[in-house]
XYZ file of N, CA and C in Angstrom:
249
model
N 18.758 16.538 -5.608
C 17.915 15.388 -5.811
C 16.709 15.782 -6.649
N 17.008 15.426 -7.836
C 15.685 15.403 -8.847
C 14.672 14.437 -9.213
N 13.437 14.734 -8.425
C 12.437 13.775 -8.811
C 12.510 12.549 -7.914
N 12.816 11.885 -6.927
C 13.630 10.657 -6.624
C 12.536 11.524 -5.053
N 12.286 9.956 -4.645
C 11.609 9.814 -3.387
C 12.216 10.453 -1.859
N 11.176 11.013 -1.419
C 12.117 11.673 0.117
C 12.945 10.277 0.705
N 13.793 10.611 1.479
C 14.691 9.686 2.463
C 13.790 10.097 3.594
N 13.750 9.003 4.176
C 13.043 8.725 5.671
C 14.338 9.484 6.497
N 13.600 9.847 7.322
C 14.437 10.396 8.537
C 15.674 9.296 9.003
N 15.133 8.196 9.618
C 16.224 7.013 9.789
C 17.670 6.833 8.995
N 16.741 6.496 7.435
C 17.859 6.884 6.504
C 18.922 7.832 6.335
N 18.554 8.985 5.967
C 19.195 10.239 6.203
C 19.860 10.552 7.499
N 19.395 9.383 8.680
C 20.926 10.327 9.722
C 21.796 9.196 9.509
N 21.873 8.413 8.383
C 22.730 7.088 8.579
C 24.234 8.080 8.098
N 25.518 7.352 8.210
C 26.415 7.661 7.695
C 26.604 6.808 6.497
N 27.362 7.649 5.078
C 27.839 6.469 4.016
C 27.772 4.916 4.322
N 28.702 5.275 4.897
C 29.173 3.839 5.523
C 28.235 2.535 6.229
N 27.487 3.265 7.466
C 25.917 2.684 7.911
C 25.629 2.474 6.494
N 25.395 2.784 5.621
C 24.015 2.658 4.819
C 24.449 1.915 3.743
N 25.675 2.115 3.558
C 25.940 0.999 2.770
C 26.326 -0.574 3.256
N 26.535 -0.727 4.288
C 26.563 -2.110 5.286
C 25.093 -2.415 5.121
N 24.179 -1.787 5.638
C 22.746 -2.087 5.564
C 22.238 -2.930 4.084
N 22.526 -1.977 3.223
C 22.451 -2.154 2.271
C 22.916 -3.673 1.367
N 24.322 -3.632 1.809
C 24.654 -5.231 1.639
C 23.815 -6.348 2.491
N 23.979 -5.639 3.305
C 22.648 -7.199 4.059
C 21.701 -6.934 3.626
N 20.482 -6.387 3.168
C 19.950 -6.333 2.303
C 19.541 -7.411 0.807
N 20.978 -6.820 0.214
C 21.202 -7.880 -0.801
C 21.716 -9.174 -0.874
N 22.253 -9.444 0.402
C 22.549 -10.986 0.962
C 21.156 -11.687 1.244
N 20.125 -10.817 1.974
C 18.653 -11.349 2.182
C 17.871 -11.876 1.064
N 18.118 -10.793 0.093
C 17.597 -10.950 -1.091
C 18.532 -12.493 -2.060
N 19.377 -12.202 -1.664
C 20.185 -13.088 -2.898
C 20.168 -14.606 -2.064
N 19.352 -14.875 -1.074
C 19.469 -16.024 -0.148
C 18.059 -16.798 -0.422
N 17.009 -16.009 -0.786
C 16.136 -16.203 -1.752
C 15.268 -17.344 -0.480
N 15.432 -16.711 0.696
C 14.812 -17.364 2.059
C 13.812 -16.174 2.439
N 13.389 -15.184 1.744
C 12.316 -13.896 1.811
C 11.290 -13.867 1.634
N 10.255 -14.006 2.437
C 9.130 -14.041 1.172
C 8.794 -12.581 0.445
N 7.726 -13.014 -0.390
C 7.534 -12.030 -1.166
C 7.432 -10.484 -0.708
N 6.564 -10.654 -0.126
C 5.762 -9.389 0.734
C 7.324 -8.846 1.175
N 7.876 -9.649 2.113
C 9.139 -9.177 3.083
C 10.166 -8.990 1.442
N 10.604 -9.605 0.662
C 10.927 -9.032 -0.210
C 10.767 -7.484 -1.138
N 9.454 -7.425 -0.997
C 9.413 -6.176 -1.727
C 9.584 -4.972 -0.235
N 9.659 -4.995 0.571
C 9.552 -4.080 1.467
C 10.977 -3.936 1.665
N 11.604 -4.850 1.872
C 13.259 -4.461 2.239
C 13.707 -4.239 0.716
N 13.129 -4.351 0.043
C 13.774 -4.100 -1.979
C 13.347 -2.696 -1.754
N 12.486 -2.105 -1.060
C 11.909 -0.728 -1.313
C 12.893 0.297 -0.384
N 13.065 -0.457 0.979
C 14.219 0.457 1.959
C 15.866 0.227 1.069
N 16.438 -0.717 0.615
C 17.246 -0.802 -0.369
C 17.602 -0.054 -1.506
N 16.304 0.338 -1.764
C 16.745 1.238 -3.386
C 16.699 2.842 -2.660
N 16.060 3.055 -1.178
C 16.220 4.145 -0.932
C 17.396 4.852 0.305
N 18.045 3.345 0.338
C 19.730 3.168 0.717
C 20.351 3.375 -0.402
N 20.287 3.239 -1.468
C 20.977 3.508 -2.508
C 21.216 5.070 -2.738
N 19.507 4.961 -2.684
C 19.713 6.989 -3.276
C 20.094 7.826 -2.096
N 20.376 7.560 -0.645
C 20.901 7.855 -0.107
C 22.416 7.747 -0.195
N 22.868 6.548 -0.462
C 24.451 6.543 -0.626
C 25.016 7.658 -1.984
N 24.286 7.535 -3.111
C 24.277 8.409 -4.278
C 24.286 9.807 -3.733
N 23.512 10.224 -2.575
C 23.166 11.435 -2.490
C 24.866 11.975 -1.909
N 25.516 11.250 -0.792
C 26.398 11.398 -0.183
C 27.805 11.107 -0.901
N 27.550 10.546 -2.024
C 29.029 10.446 -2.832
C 29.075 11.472 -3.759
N 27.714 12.252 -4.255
C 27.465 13.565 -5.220
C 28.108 14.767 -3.836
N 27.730 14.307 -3.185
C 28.331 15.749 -2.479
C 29.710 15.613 -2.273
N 30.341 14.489 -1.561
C 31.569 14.585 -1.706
C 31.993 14.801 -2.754
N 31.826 14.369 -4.053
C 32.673 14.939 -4.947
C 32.351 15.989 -5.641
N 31.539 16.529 -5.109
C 31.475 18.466 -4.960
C 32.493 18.864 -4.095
N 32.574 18.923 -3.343
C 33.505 19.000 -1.839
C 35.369 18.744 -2.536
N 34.819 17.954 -3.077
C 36.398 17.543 -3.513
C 36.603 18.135 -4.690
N 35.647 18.401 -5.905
C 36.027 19.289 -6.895
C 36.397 20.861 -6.634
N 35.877 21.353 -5.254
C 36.530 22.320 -4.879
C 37.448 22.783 -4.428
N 38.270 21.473 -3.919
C 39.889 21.461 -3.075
C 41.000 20.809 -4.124
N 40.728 20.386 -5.075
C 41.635 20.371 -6.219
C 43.037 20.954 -6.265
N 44.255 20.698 -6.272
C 45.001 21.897 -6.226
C 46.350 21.022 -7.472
N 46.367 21.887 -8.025
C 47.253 21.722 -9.289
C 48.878 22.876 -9.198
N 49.811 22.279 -9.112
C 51.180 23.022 -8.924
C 50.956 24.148 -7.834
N 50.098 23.829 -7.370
C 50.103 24.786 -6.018
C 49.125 25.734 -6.028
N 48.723 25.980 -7.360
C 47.138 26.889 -7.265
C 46.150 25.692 -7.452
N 45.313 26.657 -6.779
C 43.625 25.751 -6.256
C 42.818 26.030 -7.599
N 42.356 25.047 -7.876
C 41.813 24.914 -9.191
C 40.741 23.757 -8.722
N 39.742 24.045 -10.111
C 38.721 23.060 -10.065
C 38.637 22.167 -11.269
N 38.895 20.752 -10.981
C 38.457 19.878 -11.664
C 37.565 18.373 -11.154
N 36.798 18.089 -11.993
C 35.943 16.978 -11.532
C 36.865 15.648 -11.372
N 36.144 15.445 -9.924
C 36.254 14.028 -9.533
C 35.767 12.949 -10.400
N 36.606 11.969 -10.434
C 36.505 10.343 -11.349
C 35.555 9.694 -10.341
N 34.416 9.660 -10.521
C 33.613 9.425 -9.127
C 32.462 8.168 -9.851
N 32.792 7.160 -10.961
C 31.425 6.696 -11.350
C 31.850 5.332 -11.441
């Protein structure tokens, strides 16, 4: 993680999965346009740092997975289609 804001503790013990559910409600709140402002920018701020949490956890898996690669039976490394 370069440059990009700490994850709150909360955040960080979420799983992928938690955080990306969150995350969609989130953008259902937002896209319902029943928020006010204030409450808008505060859940827009835990949102973008659900994001870089989900980012953080799909960069590692596909580290994880560029290392188990296996081609005709030898283990080889190639990058995951991950974008």
């Amino acid at each position: 993680m370069a440059d990009t804001a700490k994850i709150p503790d909360d955040i960080a013990g979420l799983s992928f999965e938690a955080a990306l559910k969150e995350l969609e409600q989130i953008v259902e709140k937002l896209d319902s346009g029943n928020v006010d402002l204030d409450q808008s920018i505060e859940i827009y701020t835990r949102g973008s740092l659900l994001k870089q949490h989900c980012d953080d956890k799909l960069r590692s898996a596909q580290e994880r997975v560029d290392k188990i690669v296996s081609q005709n039976g030898n283990l080889s490394t190639q990058p995951a289609n991950v974008e």
